[in-house]
Structures are given as C-alpha cells and as structure tokens.
Amino acid sequence: MPGKNLSRDEAQQRASILAVDGYQVRLDVTSAPDPAAATFRSTTTIAFRCTEPGAAAFVDLLAPAVRSVTLNGRELDPATAFDGARVHVDGLAAENVLVVDADCAYSRTGEGLHRFTDPVDGETYLYTHYEPADARRVFADFEQPDLKAPFSFTVTAPAAWDVWSNAVHEEVTAEGDARTWRFAPTKPISTYLTAVVAGPYHVARDHYSRTLADGTALEIPLSAMCRKSLAPHFDADEILGTTKLGLDFFHEQFDYPYPFGKYDQAFVPEYNIGAMENPGCVTFREEFVFRSKVTDAAYEGRANVVLHEMAHMWFGDLVTMRWWDDLWLKESFADFMGSYGLIGARTRFSSAWVTFANQRKAWAYRQDQFPTTHPITADIRDLEDAKLNFDGITYAKGASVLKQLVAYVGSEAFFEGARRYFKRHAFGNTELADLLDILEETSGRDLTAWAAAWLQTAGVNALTPQVTVDAEGRITELAVLQDAGNGDTVRPHRIAVGLYDRDADGALVRTDRIELDVTGARTVVAGAVGRPRPALVLLNDDDLTYCKIRFDAESLETLRAGLGDVQDDLARALAWSAVWNLTRDGLMPARDYIALVLRFAGQEANIGVLQSLHTQAKGAVDLYADPAWRGEGGRLLADGALRELRAAAPGSDHQLAWARFLAQTANGSEHLGLVRGLLAGTARIDGLDVDQELRWSLWLALAAAGQAADEELAEELKADHTASGNRQYTQCLAARPTPEAKAAAWSAVVDSDELPNALVEANIAGFALPSHRDLTALYAAPYFKLLERVWSERTIEIAMRIVGGFFPRAQIDEQTLAEADAWLDGHPGAAPALRRLVLECRDDLARALRAQACDRV
C-alpha cells in the first residue's frame, strides 16, 4: 500500500527483519517566527540492524524536500530514493547507519510540528503531535509502534525561547540569535510518543519526591506551561497538585517507579485532541486553561485528563501495543484509570463514576450501535483505520469493560496483574494474549470465554427486568432478559439489581440490592422472591457492567412521575442515561424525554449530569422530534432555560449552566431581548458574571437569529483579540442566517487549505447549525461530490472534520438518506476510512428518522 498510508502487513514485514538501536534527531526551527518561512531543517541519523543483509526497506517521511540521503556512507540520490512519503533504501547491511537531511513543513493542522502566532503579542509557539503516525512529518523514522528505540533530540531555536522534549536537556549553547538545546537520550519508546515543545512559554515549576519500597529516593521535576498571554488565567497550582496526587496513587497501585525522569505538562494552542501522553512531556489543549468562569464539571474533566495521561506513562509508554489492533491496551486502561484515579487519588472530585456513567458511556453506546462498530480488539488494516479507531469503543466501552473485569476478577487480582504486566514487559510491546495470561495467573480464572465475549465481539446488550407479583404485591419472580441487539452475542454480566421505594420524605431510595451474574438470554434473580414489589427496579445499579438498561412498565411510570426524586447521584444518572437511550432508539417519544428534562433537570444536583441533559435535550429537539412539533419543543426548552436561570442560586455553577443553555436555545423576543440586555448591561441576573466566554455564547445566539450586526461582532473581537476570540468571532460570522454567510464559511473551508485547524472547526460549527437547515440544504449535493477530492488532498485530520462536519445531518428526510446511500453504492472503491465516516453519518440520519416517527402523533 504505497503513499501516505502504511498497512499492518508492511509493518509486520519490516519489523520481522529490522531492529532499531537509536535515533539522533536535529531540528533547526530558528525560522519559525517568520510567517513566510514554510519549512524547518530536520536531520535524522538512525542506527538499525537487519537480519537479512542485502534486503531493501523504507523509512517514513512526509516532507516537501529531501536534501540528502546517506546509507552506511553511501550517498543515495534523493530524486529516486524519496517518493514524497518514503525514503527507499536497499543493500542493507547487518548493522546500518542512515542519515536523512530534509526540509520539513510547519503545520497548520495540528499534525506534526504545529506553529501558532499569538494575536495578542505576536509571539510564536511550536509543539508536536504525532499519534498515530505524524512523527514522519518532523523527522525520518520507522513509523510503527513496535520498532521502539532511544531518541536523542537536538533543537536549535530562537535565543529567547525555551525548548522541551521527552528527556531532560543536558546542554544549552548560545549561537548568535539562537540557542541549541541538546537533550539526553530517552528510554526506548515508539516514534509517535516523541515530543518537542518550543517557544516563549510561561512556566510554573514544582517537584515530586517519593521513597520507594526498597528505600530508593525518587525525584521527579515537575512543570506546567502555557502561552504568556494566558498566564494570568493559569491555575498551575491546582494542576500540579493533581499531578502529585496522581503520582502517589499510581506508584501505590502499580509498584513500578515512574520511568521517564521528569514530568512536564504543556497546554498548547489549536490542539486537535484533549491531550497526548508523550512520556516526560505531556501536551494538553489549552482550553483547559480557563480564562472565564466554568463549572466544576470542567475542573473535574481536566483532572480526569491529567490522570488519564499519567496512567499512560505505564499503560502505553512503558508497555506499548505491537500494532494499532490493540490500541485498547492503552486507551481503555487510561480511560478507566482516569475515573478510578480521581477517587483513589483522593482528589476533590468524588462523583467521577457518575460522570463516567452519564457521559463517557453515552459516547460508547452511540459508537457501538453504528453499523461500523468493531470489537474492542479491532482489525486495524492500516494507519487510516487506526486514526478512526480513537473512538468511543476503544476508550469508553473498553474502560466500561475493564470496570466489569475488575468486578469479575476482583480489584486486587486486577492490579496485581498490572504490576506483573509492567515488570514483565517493560519497554516492550504486547498483544491481548500477553495481558490475559497474566490476569489469569493473578485471578485464577480462565478468561478465554470472557475475552471472546467482551473484547472480540461488537455490540451492546440491553437488559430488561421482568417482574411478576402475587395478589398481595409480593414478587413471585424477577428475571433479567438480555437482548443481543443486532448482533448474536449474549454476554456474561456481573450486575447489581437495585430495588427502590419512596421514604418518609418522598425520595426514591434503594431498599435492597442483589448482586448476581447474568449469563444468558434470561436469568432469574433468586434473592428477589417474596420481597414487596418496589416502585423502581434498576438493573446494573452501581454501573458494574456495560449495557443499555430498560425498565418494566411500572418502573418507567415511577420515573416519569419522579425521576428527579431518585436520591443517589449514580442511580439517578443511570436512569437519565437509560431514558436517553430509549429516546435515541425510538422507544420513547422525544417530547416525552424533553418533558422529563423540563420537569426534573432543575432538581439535578450533579452539574456534569445537568450539562449533559442540556446537550441531549437540544439534540432531541433538533434531531428526534417530529418536525411539526420542533418549533414548540424549542420554545419550551428556551422557556425552561429562562425559568431555571432566574431560579438558580446566584453565582452558582447551575446558574452559569442555565445561562449557557439559554444562549443555545433562545429563539423568541423575550429570550433574545434578555440576551441583548445582558450583553449591553441593561439587564441583570443577580450573581451572573457576563464574562468574556459567556459574552461570545450570547453573541452566537444573536448571530444565529440574525440579530448581530457585523459591526457589533467586529467590536467584540476588538475587545477580545485573542486566539479564543478569533475562533468565536469566526463561528459567529458563519452562524448568521444568510446565504452569503453560509457560502463564505463553506468556501473558506472547502476551496482553500490556508485556514488552521481551529478556524476550520469554527467555520463548520457556525455553518452547520440545525436551525439553519433550509439555508444549508443547498449544500447536500456539492457535499457528496467533494468527498473523494477532500480525502485525497487534505490531511486526514482536516478531511475527517470536513466529511463529518459538512454532512447534511440537519436534512432529516428520505431524500438525503437516499443521496447518502447513492454515494455509498456508487463509490465501493473509496478509501475504507472515508466510507466509514459517511456510513456513520448516514446511520445517524436513519436513527433520527426512526426517532421522529416515534415522536409523531
């Protein structure tokens, strides 16, 4: 498979004959502050061995130009050796030294070496992001995870800059207007885990010390950094405090000392993902530096990501999957450990499992019901497959299944297995069997059947209670029915069944809990016979397994009358998740779900759950409600948001959440009048601080309604001429309900590749507002015509955003469904990853049609 892609077969063949002893990478980024400079100098020296002397191989490199290639002292002609994506070498010796001198490109897409100039002060910042395969945009390499090696980086940068990499710097030398930073060799790591961060970053420093069980003193220098213009908003003390709690926790659980020396955390601009676990130099999206008030859910989310990336230092960095088939070996574990660690590390976020049940698993359920779903251990044929498999299956379903595994084998056996796994495979690569062998050792259980059911099959089961009672209202039988859905896999589940009744104060509280194994299509709950029929039977109480839960008729009526009365936060979150799944599956009318939100969301104590309810209720109106009722549903949401905003405690997180929800739903003169009054200062909600981020949310509401003049938006940008301000200004322009605004946003993204990733995203978000479906309908036909061109011409990150973002998902009708089917039928040879994206969008559309049919009266 030539070109920018790399197949699993090619990687396996290359790994069968090659072993890498080390990389020396020299980068010269002194040109970075000059916006006219498109490239930087990259010189890579690779020492590697070959078990088949005389064989040919290739090195991966995506670069505009190669200056020279030297193999074992022999000069190769770059014109014939380099094809734009690979450097081909032949006549390999048993021991080889390859030197590739290239001009590599600065990135605008967040792939490779990304360059950003701060509009506030004109300062330039660089950082790298590679996963799964973009190190080859910065230096020549063998771009596959199982060819690990030590890396030695040397970086020449402007003299006023600092530079970081995975290891500590050993020497800094001045050379006129530049300084050269030489870093110590790393431990053996994979190419995608290497990192360089450079620029005039603001830095906060700290230190972590620990005495290990053998008496050894472990000293880890810590730092956290962000752009200078964000420094006034940077709460580094809280970030570093969470870091130290996490290091304590993971050392206690894993019994393997942190292996990478220092621990830097860089919050960087225009980042495509949440964070990346580069050993010793973790990178995060700078939106985690909160420049305006956010709810506590945002702080919890950031702390979760800090611990998620820290878990990767062991799961993923110390021990790495052999190929992307086993991506879950790091991501599922890190996702699980992020939530587990928030509680285990004794952070202030005690509701981590509530958030997991309500938000992370919603992502998994959605992904697992696509026709493109895949087992947790996936079949990853090539790098394009790998890019798309950073999804809800690999992260959230995998983490859910690990939570089930902990319940199945016991936490001590699970963590003892992790300890042995790290010690046995340190700095190596593994596959599923390597982990299962160790967990079988520690648990004494045969995990073959468990792994086959949970890791090697796709799909989500639905569990439904079946309750029969006698004339006196006592249970004669309680059974759990398991539906395999579209698949044929009935899985073993360890679950708790919660029985809930009202207490003297009217709250719904758990009166009994029965834990059991569900092993087939119908399992009888033995301990339930003779108990009084409860008001609510809640399957999977405590959220031990991964499944969709349903309700018997009486339990569902209890929730309709009093969902907000469920006292326990996790149980209530599970109930909310279940009724949302019923709505998405076309089993509950969207208007019934919206009625539940309007009636009970004001009682919701957990701020993260409340914000999820806002997102889901808006989605229910936009996608799942009968179009004839959609307008009324939207007005009901806006009225509810306004009512709850006025009722919320002044200055509270709930008040801020309702203010933002009002901005998302405002559609009438009363709502929009208040929005404008809040912006102008002529209206006031006691305790509500209309800070900069909230101002942009309010301006977006006015722009989408056609009530924000260009001059007003420009004036707001002038007051907030920052990276965030530019993004939100761009979104507001694209959100205006005019043909001209939509055409400009479409053209800016589709007709040019000059926009950075952040502004591509902003244009798409403003263009694709569901309320503007009449304006965007004209773009359905052009969308299907541009797909293959976009996929071939753009980087995969930008192509994915265009394909997913511009899909005509607001056109919920049979015609659009037919157009999607026609494209899929007419392009069987299109890139599999592209077809997958279109097929998933098409499935969302078909689901919305089914849900609308359910809601239609």
PDB file of C-alpha atoms in Angstrom, residues 422-525:
ATOM      1  CA  PHE A 422       4.713  -3.761  33.716  1.00  0.00           C
ATOM      2  CA  LYS A 423       7.632  -5.682  35.161  1.00  0.00           C
ATOM      3  CA  ARG A 424       7.458  -8.475  32.598  1.00  0.00           C
ATOM      4  CA  HIS A 425       7.076  -6.267  29.516  1.00  0.00           C
ATOM      5  CA  ALA A 426       8.833  -3.007  30.468  1.00  0.00           C
ATOM      6  CA  PHE A 427       9.907  -1.009  27.388  1.00  0.00           C
ATOM      7  CA  GLY A 428       8.466  -3.726  25.166  1.00  0.00           C
ATOM      8  CA  ASN A 429       5.402  -4.338  23.026  1.00  0.00           C
ATOM      9  CA  THR A 430       2.449  -6.583  23.790  1.00  0.00           C
ATOM     10  CA  GLU A 431      -0.741  -8.081  22.434  1.00  0.00           C
ATOM     11  CA  LEU A 432      -4.021  -9.091  24.085  1.00  0.00           C
ATOM     12  CA  ALA A 433      -2.780 -12.585  24.967  1.00  0.00           C
ATOM     13  CA  ASP A 434       0.112 -11.162  26.997  1.00  0.00           C
ATOM     14  CA  LEU A 435      -2.272  -9.329  29.306  1.00  0.00           C
ATOM     15  CA  LEU A 436      -4.803 -12.144  29.597  1.00  0.00           C
ATOM     16  CA  ASP A 437      -2.100 -14.658  30.529  1.00  0.00           C
ATOM     17  CA  ILE A 438      -1.056 -12.506  33.469  1.00  0.00           C
ATOM     18  CA  LEU A 439      -4.623 -11.778  34.632  1.00  0.00           C
ATOM     19  CA  GLU A 440      -5.350 -15.494  34.581  1.00  0.00           C
ATOM     20  CA  GLU A 441      -2.305 -16.009  36.802  1.00  0.00           C
ATOM     21  CA  THR A 442      -3.448 -13.465  39.347  1.00  0.00           C
ATOM     22  CA  SER A 443      -7.174 -14.218  39.335  1.00  0.00           C
ATOM     23  CA  GLY A 444      -7.189 -17.963  38.863  1.00  0.00           C
ATOM     24  CA  ARG A 445      -9.960 -17.529  36.295  1.00  0.00           C
ATOM     25  CA  ASP A 446      -9.973 -18.732  32.715  1.00  0.00           C
ATOM     26  CA  LEU A 447     -10.533 -15.519  30.785  1.00  0.00           C
ATOM     27  CA  THR A 448     -10.752 -17.072  27.331  1.00  0.00           C
ATOM     28  CA  ALA A 449     -14.541 -17.042  27.192  1.00  0.00           C
ATOM     29  CA  TRP A 450     -14.727 -13.640  28.871  1.00  0.00           C
ATOM     30  CA  ALA A 451     -12.303 -12.129  26.342  1.00  0.00           C
ATOM     31  CA  ALA A 452     -14.142 -13.722  23.427  1.00  0.00           C
ATOM     32  CA  ALA A 453     -17.450 -12.269  24.589  1.00  0.00           C
ATOM     33  CA  TRP A 454     -16.266  -8.828  25.662  1.00  0.00           C
ATOM     34  CA  LEU A 455     -13.135  -7.980  23.696  1.00  0.00           C
ATOM     35  CA  GLN A 456     -13.528  -9.844  20.437  1.00  0.00           C
ATOM     36  CA  THR A 457     -17.184  -9.177  19.605  1.00  0.00           C
ATOM     37  CA  ALA A 458     -19.029  -5.941  18.929  1.00  0.00           C
ATOM     38  CA  GLY A 459     -22.351  -4.529  20.031  1.00  0.00           C
ATOM     39  CA  VAL A 460     -24.184  -3.582  23.204  1.00  0.00           C
ATOM     40  CA  ASN A 461     -26.687  -5.742  25.079  1.00  0.00           C
ATOM     41  CA  ALA A 462     -29.934  -4.424  26.539  1.00  0.00           C
ATOM     42  CA  LEU A 463     -31.055  -5.734  29.926  1.00  0.00           C
ATOM     43  CA  THR A 464     -34.744  -5.552  30.870  1.00  0.00           C
ATOM     44  CA  PRO A 465     -36.386  -6.575  34.161  1.00  0.00           C
ATOM     45  CA  GLN A 466     -39.388  -8.873  34.064  1.00  0.00           C
ATOM     46  CA  VAL A 467     -41.385  -8.726  37.282  1.00  0.00           C
ATOM     47  CA  THR A 468     -44.332 -10.874  38.327  1.00  0.00           C
ATOM     48  CA  VAL A 469     -46.160 -10.375  41.606  1.00  0.00           C
ATOM     49  CA  ASP A 470     -48.896 -12.129  43.565  1.00  0.00           C
ATOM     50  CA  ALA A 471     -52.220 -10.704  44.704  1.00  0.00           C
ATOM     51  CA  GLU A 472     -50.561  -9.177  47.757  1.00  0.00           C
ATOM     52  CA  GLY A 473     -47.998  -7.315  45.653  1.00  0.00           C
ATOM     53  CA  ARG A 474     -45.043  -9.530  46.502  1.00  0.00           C
ATOM     54  CA  ILE A 475     -42.553 -10.667  43.884  1.00  0.00           C
ATOM     55  CA  THR A 476     -43.056 -14.226  42.688  1.00  0.00           C
ATOM     56  CA  GLU A 477     -40.285 -13.919  40.094  1.00  0.00           C
ATOM     57  CA  LEU A 478     -37.822 -11.282  38.986  1.00  0.00           C
ATOM     58  CA  ALA A 479     -35.887 -12.114  35.838  1.00  0.00           C
ATOM     59  CA  VAL A 480     -33.360 -10.243  33.712  1.00  0.00           C
ATOM     60  CA  LEU A 481     -33.892 -10.508  29.954  1.00  0.00           C
ATOM     61  CA  GLN A 482     -30.823  -9.966  27.797  1.00  0.00           C
ATOM     62  CA  ASP A 483     -31.233  -8.752  24.226  1.00  0.00           C
ATOM     63  CA  ALA A 484     -28.251  -9.175  21.930  1.00  0.00           C
ATOM     64  CA  GLY A 485     -29.422  -6.340  19.697  1.00  0.00           C
ATOM     65  CA  ASN A 486     -28.289  -6.558  16.082  1.00  0.00           C
ATOM     66  CA  GLY A 487     -25.518  -8.973  16.998  1.00  0.00           C
ATOM     67  CA  ASP A 488     -25.757 -12.520  18.273  1.00  0.00           C
ATOM     68  CA  THR A 489     -23.577 -12.273  21.367  1.00  0.00           C
ATOM     69  CA  VAL A 490     -25.180 -12.819  24.747  1.00  0.00           C
ATOM     70  CA  ARG A 491     -22.506 -11.870  27.254  1.00  0.00           C
ATOM     71  CA  PRO A 492     -21.780 -12.669  30.890  1.00  0.00           C
ATOM     72  CA  HIS A 493     -22.580  -9.664  33.083  1.00  0.00           C
ATOM     73  CA  ARG A 494     -21.860  -9.098  36.753  1.00  0.00           C
ATOM     74  CA  ILE A 495     -24.616  -6.707  37.812  1.00  0.00           C
ATOM     75  CA  ALA A 496     -26.400  -5.361  40.820  1.00  0.00           C
ATOM     76  CA  VAL A 497     -30.179  -5.092  40.850  1.00  0.00           C
ATOM     77  CA  GLY A 498     -31.408  -2.147  42.898  1.00  0.00           C
ATOM     78  CA  LEU A 499     -34.920  -2.098  44.364  1.00  0.00           C
ATOM     79  CA  TYR A 500     -36.152   1.457  45.094  1.00  0.00           C
ATOM     80  CA  ASP A 501     -39.108   2.803  47.057  1.00  0.00           C
ATOM     81  CA  ARG A 502     -40.095   6.158  48.484  1.00  0.00           C
ATOM     82  CA  ASP A 503     -39.009   7.023  52.006  1.00  0.00           C
ATOM     83  CA  ALA A 504     -40.908   9.134  54.521  1.00  0.00           C
ATOM     84  CA  ASP A 505     -39.700  12.325  52.791  1.00  0.00           C
ATOM     85  CA  GLY A 506     -40.839  11.160  49.345  1.00  0.00           C
ATOM     86  CA  ALA A 507     -37.335  10.449  48.000  1.00  0.00           C
ATOM     87  CA  LEU A 508     -36.730   7.326  45.932  1.00  0.00           C
ATOM     88  CA  VAL A 509     -34.110   5.362  47.873  1.00  0.00           C
ATOM     89  CA  ARG A 510     -32.627   1.908  47.495  1.00  0.00           C
ATOM     90  CA  THR A 511     -34.208  -0.569  49.862  1.00  0.00           C
ATOM     91  CA  ASP A 512     -32.496  -3.739  48.559  1.00  0.00           C
ATOM     92  CA  ARG A 513     -29.507  -4.613  46.411  1.00  0.00           C
ATOM     93  CA  ILE A 514     -28.974  -8.034  44.840  1.00  0.00           C
ATOM     94  CA  GLU A 515     -25.714  -8.811  43.017  1.00  0.00           C
ATOM     95  CA  LEU A 516     -25.587 -11.666  40.525  1.00  0.00           C
ATOM     96  CA  ASP A 517     -24.156 -12.988  37.283  1.00  0.00           C
ATOM     97  CA  VAL A 518     -26.361 -12.628  34.201  1.00  0.00           C
ATOM     98  CA  THR A 519     -25.239 -15.348  31.834  1.00  0.00           C
ATOM     99  CA  GLY A 520     -27.914 -15.968  29.223  1.00  0.00           C
ATOM    100  CA  ALA A 521     -30.968 -14.624  27.492  1.00  0.00           C
ATOM    101  CA  ARG A 522     -32.979 -14.957  30.721  1.00  0.00           C
ATOM    102  CA  THR A 523     -31.592 -15.042  34.243  1.00  0.00           C
ATOM    103  CA  VAL A 524     -33.748 -15.375  37.358  1.00  0.00           C
ATOM    104  CA  VAL A 525     -32.808 -13.137  40.290  1.00  0.00           C
TER     105      VAL A 525
END
